[in-house]
């Protein structure tokens, strides 16, 4: 791993028990995951880490070398009398990943990344009011451009889209893009000729924070605040998906009604008083526009309190340990974040609320792209 490489976090717990016929693929993923997280290792190291036999590990490593995913890297001497062992490692240069972020309402953002999540090339395509099929065409063109720009073969394309996305990468609904029941992953796999993985943008950011950032897997929620408000939740080492693939959609929980001191505003979803109507970036900017610093702080704190009220039952139901906010620091990191934490603590059992951390996420604005790269590592290699 180069000195500039990101620190790699822990592996997500597999949510499905491996069946005998899947054992080989499962073992292959374990070997790749060990090399991904531990770095260069001997075959004996891999056998120790995975619990697989030396023979099984040697077989799998030979196959991975033949595929070009793993290379031999010289010899390490273990102890004074130990036999020299050949080190093997993931050939991070063998493949690159293309990632796309469809969160912004004015442009599509895409990048070529290394297998360690480092950004190599970044490109954007302005939406200019496009919707529906026209967005698909623009997306195909940008993705094809990035696949061409990659210096190595592309392992896959990862796409983070707003909206409700099922496990096959079908967009159930993404009203902002004018997409309904759109088999995006299948369609783009055919058009681009490389495997394409699609997931919700908030879930993708949560995966990025978990794999490359510092989020703990025991109970974390990443609240993404941009044009809309969404959240991705990792509990007991697995992403929470939910019955309708819509887990984490807290943006459309009602926080203001006719009884509230504030007038409930109209929401894009057609209802009134949703969390998104006060917490989205445009709503926050409108709220603080023209205010002096003291009034601005008070206005942000009042929104933070509403966020805390919406989060308290979620924190309690799932016993979350930390909540990460992702979005513009100048709006979120301060009175808003503090008021949200106070509100959660005031409304939950001390055993839960007092131990809760509420902080800004550690990935930057390209964190969704990093998460989209994890979709590909996970989908193609079983590595997260
Ligand atoms: Zn709404």
Coordinates of N, CA, C and O in Angstrom, one line a residue, residues 6-187:
X6 N -5.5 5.3 2.0 CA -6.4 5.5 3.1 C -6.2 4.3 4.1 O -5.9 3.2 3.6
X7 N -6.5 4.6 5.3 CA -6.6 3.5 6.3 C -7.8 2.6 6.0 O -8.9 3.2 5.7
X8 N -7.7 1.3 6.0 CA -8.8 0.5 5.7 C -9.5 0.0 7.0 O -8.8 -0.4 7.9
X9 N -10.7 0.2 7.1 CA -11.5 -0.2 8.3 C -11.7 -1.7 8.4 O -11.0 -2.5 7.8
X10 N -12.7 -2.1 9.1 CA -13.0 -3.5 9.3 C -13.9 -4.0 8.2 O -14.4 -3.3 7.4
X11 N -14.1 -5.3 8.2 CA -14.9 -5.9 7.2 C -16.3 -6.0 7.7 O -16.6 -6.3 8.9
X12 N -17.3 -5.8 6.8 CA -18.7 -6.0 7.1 C -18.9 -7.5 7.4 O -18.4 -8.3 6.7
X13 N -19.7 -7.8 8.3 CA -20.1 -9.2 8.6 C -21.0 -9.7 7.5 O -21.9 -9.0 7.1
X14 N -20.7 -10.9 6.9 CA -21.6 -11.4 5.9 C -22.9 -11.7 6.5 O -23.0 -12.2 7.6
X15 N -24.0 -11.3 5.8 CA -25.3 -11.4 6.4 C -26.0 -12.8 6.0 O -27.0 -13.1 6.6
X16 N -25.4 -13.4 5.0 CA -26.0 -14.7 4.6 C -25.0 -15.8 4.9 O -23.8 -15.7 4.5
X17 N -25.4 -16.9 5.5 CA -24.5 -18.0 5.8 C -24.1 -18.7 4.5 O -24.9 -18.9 3.6
X18 N -22.8 -19.0 4.4 CA -22.4 -19.7 3.1 C -22.9 -21.1 3.0 O -22.8 -21.9 4.0
X19 N -23.5 -21.4 1.9 CA -23.9 -22.8 1.6 C -22.7 -23.5 1.0 O -21.8 -22.9 0.5
X20 N -22.7 -24.9 1.1 CA -21.5 -25.7 0.6 C -21.1 -25.3 -0.8 O -20.0 -25.1 -1.1
X21 N -22.1 -25.1 -1.7 CA -21.8 -24.8 -3.1 C -21.2 -23.4 -3.3 O -20.6 -23.1 -4.2
X22 N -21.4 -22.6 -2.2 CA -20.8 -21.2 -2.3 C -19.5 -21.2 -1.5 O -18.9 -20.1 -1.4
X23 N -19.1 -22.3 -1.0 CA -17.9 -22.3 -0.1 C -16.7 -21.8 -0.8 O -15.9 -21.0 -0.2
X24 N -16.4 -22.2 -2.0 CA -15.2 -21.7 -2.7 C -15.2 -20.2 -2.9 O -14.2 -19.6 -2.6
X25 N -16.3 -19.7 -3.4 CA -16.4 -18.2 -3.6 C -16.3 -17.5 -2.2 O -15.6 -16.5 -2.1
X26 N -16.9 -18.1 -1.2 CA -16.8 -17.5 0.1 C -15.3 -17.5 0.6 O -14.8 -16.5 1.1
X27 N -14.6 -18.6 0.4 CA -13.2 -18.7 0.8 C -12.4 -17.7 0.1 O -11.4 -17.1 0.6
X28 N -12.7 -17.6 -1.2 CA -11.9 -16.7 -2.1 C -12.1 -15.2 -1.6 O -11.1 -14.5 -1.5
X29 N -13.3 -14.9 -1.2 CA -13.6 -13.6 -0.7 C -12.8 -13.4 0.6 O -12.3 -12.3 0.9
X30 N -12.7 -14.4 1.5 CA -12.0 -14.3 2.8 C -10.5 -14.0 2.5 O -9.9 -13.2 3.2
X31 N -9.9 -14.7 1.5 CA -8.5 -14.5 1.2 C -8.3 -13.1 0.7 O -7.4 -12.4 1.2
X32 N -9.2 -12.6 -0.2 CA -9.1 -11.3 -0.7 C -9.3 -10.2 0.4 O -8.5 -9.2 0.4
X33 N -10.2 -10.5 1.2 CA -10.5 -9.5 2.3 C -9.3 -9.4 3.3 O -9.0 -8.3 3.7
X34 N -8.7 -10.6 3.5 CA -7.5 -10.6 4.4 C -6.4 -9.7 3.8 O -5.8 -8.9 4.5
X35 N -6.1 -9.9 2.5 CA -5.1 -9.1 1.8 C -5.5 -7.7 1.8 O -4.6 -6.8 1.9
X36 N -6.7 -7.4 1.6 CA -7.2 -6.0 1.5 C -7.0 -5.3 2.8 O -6.5 -4.1 2.9
X37 N -7.3 -5.9 3.9 CA -7.3 -5.3 5.2 C -5.9 -5.4 5.9 O -5.5 -4.5 6.6
X38 N -5.2 -6.5 5.8 CA -4.0 -6.8 6.5 C -2.8 -6.4 5.6 O -1.7 -6.3 6.2
X39 N -2.9 -6.2 4.3 CA -1.8 -5.9 3.5 C -1.1 -7.2 3.1 O -1.6 -8.3 3.2
X40 N 0.2 -7.0 2.6 CA 0.9 -8.2 2.1 C 1.1 -9.2 3.2 O 1.5 -8.9 4.3
X41 N 0.9 -10.5 2.8 CA 1.0 -11.6 3.8 C 1.6 -12.8 3.1 O 1.5 -13.0 1.9
X42 N 2.1 -13.7 4.0 CA 2.5 -15.0 3.5 C 1.2 -15.9 3.4 O 0.2 -15.6 4.0
X43 N 1.3 -17.0 2.7 CA 0.2 -18.0 2.6 C -0.1 -18.5 4.0 O -1.3 -18.7 4.4
X44 N 0.9 -18.7 4.9 CA 0.7 -19.1 6.3 C -0.1 -18.1 7.1 O -1.0 -18.4 7.8
X45 N 0.3 -16.8 6.8 CA -0.5 -15.7 7.5 C -1.9 -15.7 7.2 O -2.8 -15.6 8.0
X46 N -2.2 -15.9 5.9 CA -3.6 -16.0 5.4 C -4.3 -17.1 6.0 O -5.5 -17.0 6.4
X47 N -3.7 -18.3 6.1 CA -4.3 -19.5 6.7 C -4.6 -19.2 8.1 O -5.7 -19.5 8.6
X48 N -3.7 -18.6 8.9 CA -4.0 -18.2 10.3 C -5.2 -17.2 10.4 O -6.1 -17.4 11.2
X49 N -5.2 -16.2 9.6 CA -6.3 -15.2 9.7 C -7.6 -15.7 9.3 O -8.6 -15.3 9.9
X50 N -7.7 -16.6 8.3 CA -9.0 -17.0 7.8 C -9.5 -18.3 8.4 O -10.6 -18.7 8.4
X51 N -8.5 -19.1 9.0 CA -8.9 -20.4 9.6 C -9.0 -21.5 8.5 O -9.4 -22.6 8.7
X52 N -8.6 -21.1 7.2 CA -8.6 -22.1 6.1 C -7.3 -22.9 6.2 O -6.3 -22.5 6.8
X53 N -7.3 -24.1 5.6 CA -6.1 -24.9 5.6 C -5.0 -24.3 4.6 O -5.4 -23.6 3.7
X54 N -3.7 -24.7 4.8 CA -2.7 -24.2 4.0 C -2.9 -24.6 2.5 O -2.7 -23.8 1.6
X55 N -3.4 -25.8 2.3 CA -3.6 -26.3 0.9 C -4.7 -25.5 0.3 O -4.5 -25.1 -0.9
X56 N -5.8 -25.2 1.0 CA -6.9 -24.4 0.4 C -6.4 -23.1 0.0 O -6.7 -22.5 -1.1
X57 N -5.6 -22.4 1.0 CA -5.1 -21.1 0.7 C -4.2 -21.1 -0.5 O -4.3 -20.2 -1.4
X58 N -3.3 -22.1 -0.6 CA -2.4 -22.1 -1.8 C -3.1 -22.2 -3.1 O -2.8 -21.6 -4.0
X59 N -4.2 -23.1 -3.1 CA -5.0 -23.3 -4.3 C -5.6 -21.9 -4.7 O -5.6 -21.5 -5.9
X60 N -6.2 -21.3 -3.7 CA -7.0 -20.0 -4.0 C -6.0 -18.9 -4.5 O -6.3 -18.2 -5.4
X61 N -4.8 -18.9 -3.8 CA -3.8 -17.8 -4.2 C -3.3 -18.1 -5.6 O -3.2 -17.1 -6.4
X62 N -3.1 -19.3 -6.0 CA -2.7 -19.6 -7.4 C -3.7 -19.1 -8.4 O -3.4 -18.5 -9.4
X63 N -5.0 -19.4 -8.1 CA -6.1 -18.9 -9.0 C -6.1 -17.4 -9.1 O -6.2 -16.8 -10.1
X64 N -5.9 -16.7 -7.9 CA -6.0 -15.2 -7.9 C -4.7 -14.7 -8.6 O -4.9 -13.6 -9.2
X65 N -3.6 -15.3 -8.5 CA -2.4 -14.9 -9.3 C -2.7 -15.0 -10.8 O -2.4 -14.1 -11.6
X66 N -3.3 -16.1 -11.2 CA -3.7 -16.3 -12.6 C -4.7 -15.3 -13.1 O -4.6 -14.9 -14.3
X67 N -5.6 -14.8 -12.2 CA -6.5 -13.8 -12.6 C -5.9 -12.4 -12.6 O -6.6 -11.5 -13.1
X68 N -4.7 -12.3 -12.1 CA -4.1 -11.0 -12.1 C -4.4 -10.1 -10.9 O -4.1 -8.9 -10.8
X69 N -5.2 -10.7 -9.9 CA -5.6 -9.9 -8.8 C -4.6 -9.8 -7.7 O -4.5 -8.9 -6.9
X70 N -3.7 -10.9 -7.7 CA -2.7 -11.0 -6.6 C -1.4 -11.2 -7.2 O -1.3 -11.9 -8.3
X71 N -0.3 -10.7 -6.6 CA 1.1 -10.9 -7.1 C 2.0 -11.4 -6.0 O 1.7 -11.2 -4.8
X72 N 3.0 -12.1 -6.4 CA 4.1 -12.5 -5.4 C 5.0 -11.3 -5.3 O 5.4 -10.7 -6.2
X73 N 5.5 -11.1 -4.0 CA 6.2 -9.9 -3.7 C 7.6 -10.2 -3.0 O 8.0 -9.4 -2.2
X74 N 8.2 -11.3 -3.3 CA 9.5 -11.5 -2.6 C 9.3 -12.3 -1.4 O 8.2 -12.8 -1.0
X75 N 10.4 -12.3 -0.6 CA 10.5 -13.3 0.5 C 10.7 -12.6 1.9 O 11.3 -11.5 2.0
X76 N 10.0 -13.1 2.9 CA 10.1 -12.6 4.2 C 10.7 -13.7 5.1 O 10.2 -14.9 5.0
X77 N 11.7 -13.4 6.0 CA 12.2 -14.4 6.9 C 11.5 -14.3 8.2 O 11.5 -13.3 8.8
X78 N 10.9 -15.4 8.6 CA 10.1 -15.4 9.9 C 11.0 -15.9 11.0 O 11.3 -17.1 11.1
X79 N 11.5 -15.0 11.9 CA 12.3 -15.4 13.1 C 13.7 -15.8 12.6 O 14.0 -15.7 11.4
X80 N 14.6 -16.3 13.5 CA 16.0 -16.6 13.2 C 16.1 -17.9 12.5 O 16.9 -18.0 11.6
X81 N 15.3 -18.8 12.9 CA 15.4 -20.2 12.3 C 14.3 -20.5 11.4 O 14.3 -21.5 10.7
X82 N 13.3 -19.6 11.3 CA 12.1 -19.8 10.4 C 12.5 -20.0 8.9 O 13.5 -19.4 8.5
X83 N 11.7 -20.7 8.2 CA 11.9 -20.8 6.8 C 11.5 -19.6 6.1 O 10.4 -19.0 6.5
X84 N 12.2 -19.1 5.1 CA 11.7 -17.9 4.4 C 10.3 -18.2 3.7 O 10.1 -19.2 3.2
X85 N 9.4 -17.2 3.8 CA 8.1 -17.3 3.3 C 7.9 -16.3 2.2 O 8.3 -15.1 2.3
X86 N 7.2 -16.7 1.1 CA 7.0 -15.7 0.0 C 5.7 -14.9 0.4 O 4.7 -15.5 0.8
X87 N 5.9 -13.6 0.2 CA 4.7 -12.7 0.5 C 3.9 -12.6 -0.8 O 4.4 -12.5 -1.9
X88 N 2.6 -12.5 -0.6 CA 1.7 -12.2 -1.7 C 0.9 -11.0 -1.3 O 0.7 -10.7 -0.1
X89 N 0.4 -10.2 -2.3 CA -0.4 -9.0 -2.0 C -1.4 -8.8 -3.1 O -1.2 -9.2 -4.2
X90 N -2.4 -8.0 -2.8 CA -3.3 -7.5 -3.8 C -2.6 -6.6 -4.8 O -1.9 -5.7 -4.4
X91 N -2.7 -6.9 -6.0 CA -2.1 -6.0 -7.0 C -3.1 -4.8 -7.3 O -3.9 -4.9 -8.1
X92 N -2.9 -3.8 -6.4 CA -3.8 -2.6 -6.5 C -3.8 -1.9 -7.8 O -4.8 -1.2 -8.2
X93 N -2.7 -2.1 -8.6 CA -2.7 -1.5 -9.9 C -3.3 -2.3 -11.0 O -3.4 -1.8 -12.1
X94 N -3.6 -3.6 -10.7 CA -4.2 -4.5 -11.7 C -5.5 -4.0 -12.2 O -5.9 -4.2 -13.4
X95 N -6.3 -3.3 -11.3 CA -7.6 -2.9 -11.7 C -7.9 -1.5 -11.1 O -7.3 -1.1 -10.1
X96 N -8.8 -0.8 -11.8 CA -9.3 0.4 -11.2 C -10.9 0.3 -11.1 O -11.5 -0.6 -11.6
X97 N -11.5 1.3 -10.4 CA -12.9 1.3 -10.2 C -13.5 2.6 -10.7 O -12.9 3.7 -10.5
X98 N -14.6 2.6 -11.4 CA -15.3 3.8 -11.8 C -16.5 4.0 -10.8 O -17.3 3.1 -10.6
X99 N -16.6 5.2 -10.3 CA -17.7 5.5 -9.3 C -18.5 6.7 -9.8 O -17.9 7.7 -10.3
X100 N -19.8 6.7 -9.6 CA -20.6 7.9 -9.9 C -21.5 8.3 -8.8 O -22.1 7.4 -8.1
X101 N -21.7 9.6 -8.6 CA -22.5 10.1 -7.5 C -23.6 11.0 -8.2 O -23.3 12.0 -8.8
X102 N -24.9 10.6 -8.0 CA -26.0 11.3 -8.7 C -26.8 12.2 -7.7 O -27.9 12.5 -7.9
X103 N -26.1 12.5 -6.5 CA -26.8 13.2 -5.5 C -27.1 14.7 -5.8 O -28.1 15.2 -5.4
X104 N -26.2 15.3 -6.5 CA -26.3 16.8 -6.8 C -27.4 17.0 -7.8 O -27.6 16.3 -8.7
X105 N -28.1 18.1 -7.6 CA -29.2 18.4 -8.5 C -28.8 19.2 -9.8 O -29.6 19.4 -10.6
X106 N -27.5 19.6 -9.8 CA -27.1 20.3 -11.0 C -26.1 19.6 -11.9 O -26.0 19.9 -13.1
X107 N -25.4 18.6 -11.4 CA -24.5 17.8 -12.2 C -24.3 16.4 -11.7 O -24.6 16.1 -10.6
X108 N -23.9 15.5 -12.7 CA -23.5 14.2 -12.3 C -22.0 14.2 -12.0 O -21.2 14.9 -12.8
X109 N -21.5 13.6 -11.0 CA -20.1 13.6 -10.6 C -19.6 12.1 -10.7 O -20.2 11.2 -10.3
X110 N -18.4 12.0 -11.4 CA -17.9 10.6 -11.5 C -16.4 10.7 -11.3 O -15.7 11.7 -11.4
X111 N -15.8 9.5 -11.1 CA -14.3 9.4 -10.9 C -13.8 8.0 -11.2 O -14.6 7.0 -11.1
X112 N -12.5 8.0 -11.5 CA -11.8 6.7 -11.5 C -11.0 6.6 -10.1 O -10.4 7.6 -9.7
X113 N -11.2 5.5 -9.4 CA -10.5 5.3 -8.2 C -9.6 4.1 -8.2 O -9.9 3.1 -8.9
X114 N -8.6 4.1 -7.3 CA -7.8 2.8 -7.1 C -8.6 1.9 -6.2 O -9.6 2.3 -5.7
X115 N -8.1 0.7 -6.1 CA -8.8 -0.3 -5.3 C -8.7 0.1 -3.8 O -9.5 -0.4 -3.0
X116 N -7.8 1.0 -3.4 CA -7.8 1.5 -2.1 C -8.6 2.8 -1.9 O -8.5 3.5 -0.8
X117 N -9.4 3.1 -2.8 CA -10.3 4.3 -2.7 C -9.7 5.6 -2.9 O -10.3 6.6 -2.6
X118 N -8.5 5.6 -3.5 CA -7.9 6.9 -3.8 C -8.4 7.4 -5.2 O -8.4 6.7 -6.2
X119 N -8.7 8.7 -5.3 CA -9.3 9.3 -6.5 C -8.2 9.6 -7.5 O -7.2 10.2 -7.1
X120 N -8.3 9.1 -8.7 CA -7.3 9.3 -9.7 C -7.8 10.4 -10.7 O -7.0 11.3 -11.0
X121 N -9.0 10.3 -11.2 CA -9.5 11.2 -12.2 C -11.0 11.6 -11.8 O -11.7 10.7 -11.4
X122 N -11.3 12.8 -11.8 CA -12.7 13.2 -11.5 C -13.3 14.0 -12.6 O -12.6 14.9 -13.2
X123 N -14.5 13.7 -13.0 CA -15.2 14.4 -14.1 C -16.6 14.7 -13.7 O -17.2 13.9 -13.0
X124 N -17.2 15.7 -14.3 CA -18.6 16.0 -14.0 C -19.4 16.2 -15.4 O -18.7 16.5 -16.4
X125 N -20.7 16.1 -15.3 CA -21.5 16.4 -16.5 C -22.7 17.2 -16.0 O -23.5 16.7 -15.2
X126 N -22.9 18.4 -16.5 CA -24.0 19.2 -16.1 C -25.4 18.6 -16.5 O -25.5 18.2 -17.6
X127 N -26.3 18.6 -15.6 CA -27.6 18.0 -15.9 C -28.5 18.9 -16.8 O -29.3 18.4 -17.6
X128 N -28.4 20.2 -16.6 CA -29.1 21.2 -17.4 C -30.6 20.9 -17.6 O -31.2 20.9 -18.7
X129 N -31.2 20.5 -16.4 CA -32.6 20.3 -16.4 C -33.1 18.9 -16.9 O -34.3 18.7 -17.0
X130 N -32.1 18.0 -17.3 CA -32.5 16.7 -17.9 C -33.2 15.9 -16.8 O -32.9 16.0 -15.6
X131 N -34.2 15.0 -17.3 CA -34.9 14.1 -16.4 C -35.1 12.8 -17.1 O -35.0 12.7 -18.3
X132 N -35.4 11.7 -16.4 CA -35.8 10.5 -17.0 C -34.7 9.9 -17.9 O -33.5 9.8 -17.5
X133 N -35.1 9.4 -19.1 CA -34.2 8.7 -20.0 C -33.0 9.6 -20.4 O -31.9 9.1 -20.7
X134 N -33.2 10.9 -20.5 CA -32.1 11.8 -20.8 C -31.0 11.8 -19.8 O -29.8 11.9 -20.1
X135 N -31.4 11.6 -18.5 CA -30.3 11.4 -17.5 C -29.6 10.1 -17.7 O -28.4 10.0 -17.5
X136 N -30.3 9.1 -18.0 CA -29.7 7.8 -18.3 C -28.6 7.9 -19.4 O -27.5 7.4 -19.3
X137 N -29.0 8.6 -20.5 CA -28.0 8.8 -21.6 C -26.8 9.5 -21.2 O -25.7 9.2 -21.5
X138 N -27.0 10.6 -20.4 CA -25.9 11.4 -19.9 C -25.0 10.6 -19.0 O -23.8 10.6 -19.0
X139 N -25.6 9.7 -18.1 CA -24.9 8.9 -17.2 C -24.1 7.8 -18.0 O -22.9 7.6 -17.6
X140 N -24.7 7.2 -19.0 CA -23.9 6.2 -19.8 C -22.7 6.9 -20.5 O -21.6 6.4 -20.4
X141 N -22.9 8.1 -21.0 CA -21.8 8.8 -21.7 C -20.6 9.1 -20.7 O -19.5 8.9 -21.0
X142 N -21.0 9.6 -19.5 CA -20.0 10.0 -18.5 C -19.3 8.7 -18.0 O -18.0 8.7 -17.8
X143 N -20.0 7.6 -17.7 CA -19.4 6.4 -17.3 C -18.5 5.8 -18.3 O -17.4 5.4 -18.0
X144 N -18.9 5.8 -19.6 CA -18.1 5.3 -20.7 C -16.8 6.1 -20.8 O -15.7 5.5 -21.0
X145 N -16.9 7.4 -20.7 CA -15.8 8.3 -20.7 C -14.7 7.9 -19.6 O -13.5 7.9 -19.8
X146 N -15.2 7.6 -18.4 CA -14.4 7.3 -17.3 C -13.8 5.9 -17.4 O -12.6 5.7 -17.1
X147 N -14.5 5.0 -18.0 CA -14.0 3.6 -18.2 C -12.8 3.8 -19.2 O -11.8 3.1 -19.1
X148 N -13.0 4.6 -20.2 CA -11.9 4.9 -21.2 C -10.7 5.5 -20.6 O -9.6 5.3 -21.0
X149 N -11.0 6.4 -19.6 CA -9.9 7.2 -19.0 C -9.1 6.4 -18.0 O -7.9 6.8 -17.7
X150 N -9.6 5.2 -17.6 CA -8.9 4.4 -16.6 C -7.6 3.9 -17.2 O -7.6 3.5 -18.4
X151 N -6.5 3.8 -16.4 CA -5.2 3.4 -16.9 C -5.1 1.8 -16.8 O -4.3 1.2 -17.5
X152 N -6.0 1.2 -16.0 CA -6.0 -0.3 -15.9 C -7.4 -0.8 -16.2 O -8.3 0.0 -16.3
X153 N -7.6 -2.1 -16.4 CA -8.9 -2.6 -16.6 C -9.8 -2.2 -15.5 O -9.4 -2.2 -14.3
X154 N -11.1 -2.0 -15.8 CA -12.1 -1.5 -14.8 C -12.8 -2.7 -14.2 O -13.4 -3.5 -14.9
X155 N -12.6 -2.9 -12.9 CA -13.2 -4.0 -12.1 C -14.8 -3.9 -12.1 O -15.5 -4.9 -12.2
X156 N -15.3 -2.7 -12.1 CA -16.7 -2.5 -12.2 C -17.1 -1.0 -12.0 O -16.2 -0.2 -11.7
X157 N -18.4 -0.7 -12.1 CA -18.8 0.6 -12.0 C -19.8 0.7 -10.8 O -20.7 -0.1 -10.7
X158 N -19.6 1.6 -9.9 CA -20.5 1.7 -8.7 C -21.2 3.0 -8.8 O -20.6 4.1 -9.1
X159 N -22.5 3.0 -8.6 CA -23.4 4.2 -8.7 C -24.2 4.4 -7.5 O -24.9 3.6 -7.0
X160 N -24.0 5.7 -6.9 CA -24.8 6.1 -5.8 C -25.9 7.0 -6.2 O -25.6 8.1 -6.8
X161 N -27.1 6.6 -6.1 CA -28.3 7.3 -6.6 C -29.2 7.7 -5.4 O -29.4 6.9 -4.5
X162 N -29.8 8.9 -5.5 CA -30.9 9.2 -4.5 C -32.0 8.3 -4.8 O -32.1 7.7 -5.9
X163 N -32.9 8.1 -3.8 CA -34.1 7.3 -4.1 C -34.1 5.9 -3.4 O -33.1 5.6 -2.7
X164 N -35.1 5.2 -3.7 CA -35.2 3.8 -3.2 C -34.7 2.8 -4.2 O -35.2 2.8 -5.4
X165 N -33.7 2.0 -3.9 CA -33.0 1.1 -4.8 C -33.1 -0.3 -4.2 O -32.8 -0.4 -3.1
X166 N -33.5 -1.3 -5.0 CA -33.5 -2.6 -4.5 C -32.2 -3.3 -4.6 O -31.2 -2.7 -5.1
X167 N -32.1 -4.6 -4.1 CA -30.7 -5.2 -4.1 C -30.2 -5.6 -5.4 O -29.0 -5.9 -5.6
X168 N -31.1 -5.6 -6.5 CA -30.6 -5.9 -7.8 C -30.2 -4.6 -8.6 O -29.9 -4.6 -9.8
X169 N -30.2 -3.5 -7.9 CA -29.8 -2.2 -8.5 C -30.9 -1.6 -9.4 O -30.6 -0.8 -10.3
X170 N -32.1 -2.0 -9.1 CA -33.3 -1.4 -9.8 C -33.7 -0.2 -9.0 O -33.9 -0.3 -7.8
X171 N -33.9 1.0 -9.7 CA -34.4 2.2 -9.0 C -35.9 2.0 -8.9 O -36.6 2.1 -9.9
X172 N -36.4 1.8 -7.6 CA -37.8 1.7 -7.4 C -38.5 3.1 -7.6 O -39.4 3.2 -8.3
X173 N -37.9 4.1 -7.0 CA -38.3 5.5 -7.3 C -37.2 6.5 -6.9 O -36.6 6.3 -5.9
X174 N -36.9 7.4 -7.8 CA -36.0 8.5 -7.5 C -36.7 9.7 -8.2 O -36.4 10.1 -9.3
X175 N -37.7 10.3 -7.5 CA -38.5 11.4 -8.0 C -37.7 12.6 -8.6 O -38.0 13.1 -9.6
X176 N -36.5 12.9 -7.9 CA -35.7 14.1 -8.4 C -35.2 13.9 -9.8 O -34.9 14.8 -10.5
X177 N -34.9 12.6 -10.1 CA -34.3 12.3 -11.4 C -35.4 11.9 -12.4 O -35.1 11.6 -13.6
X178 N -36.6 11.7 -12.0 CA -37.7 11.3 -12.8 C -37.6 9.8 -13.2 O -38.0 9.3 -14.3
X179 N -37.1 9.0 -12.2 CA -36.9 7.6 -12.5 C -37.9 6.8 -11.6 O -37.9 6.9 -10.4
X180 N -38.6 5.9 -12.3 CA -39.5 5.0 -11.5 C -39.4 3.6 -12.1 O -39.4 3.4 -13.4
X181 N -39.2 2.6 -11.3 CA -39.1 1.2 -11.7 C -38.1 1.0 -12.9 O -38.4 0.5 -13.9
X182 N -36.9 1.5 -12.7 CA -35.8 1.5 -13.7 C -34.7 0.6 -13.4 O -34.0 0.7 -12.4
X183 N -34.5 -0.5 -14.2 CA -33.5 -1.5 -13.9 C -32.1 -1.0 -14.3 O -31.5 -1.4 -15.2
X184 N -31.6 0.0 -13.5 CA -30.4 0.8 -13.9 C -29.2 -0.1 -14.0 O -28.4 0.0 -14.9
X185 N -29.0 -1.0 -13.0 CA -27.7 -1.8 -13.0 C -27.7 -2.7 -14.2 O -26.7 -2.8 -14.9
X186 N -28.8 -3.4 -14.6 CA -28.9 -4.3 -15.7 C -28.6 -3.5 -17.0 O -27.8 -3.9 -17.9
X187 N -29.3 -2.4 -17.1 CA -29.3 -1.5 -18.3 C -27.8 -1.1 -18.6 O -27.3 -1.1 -19.7

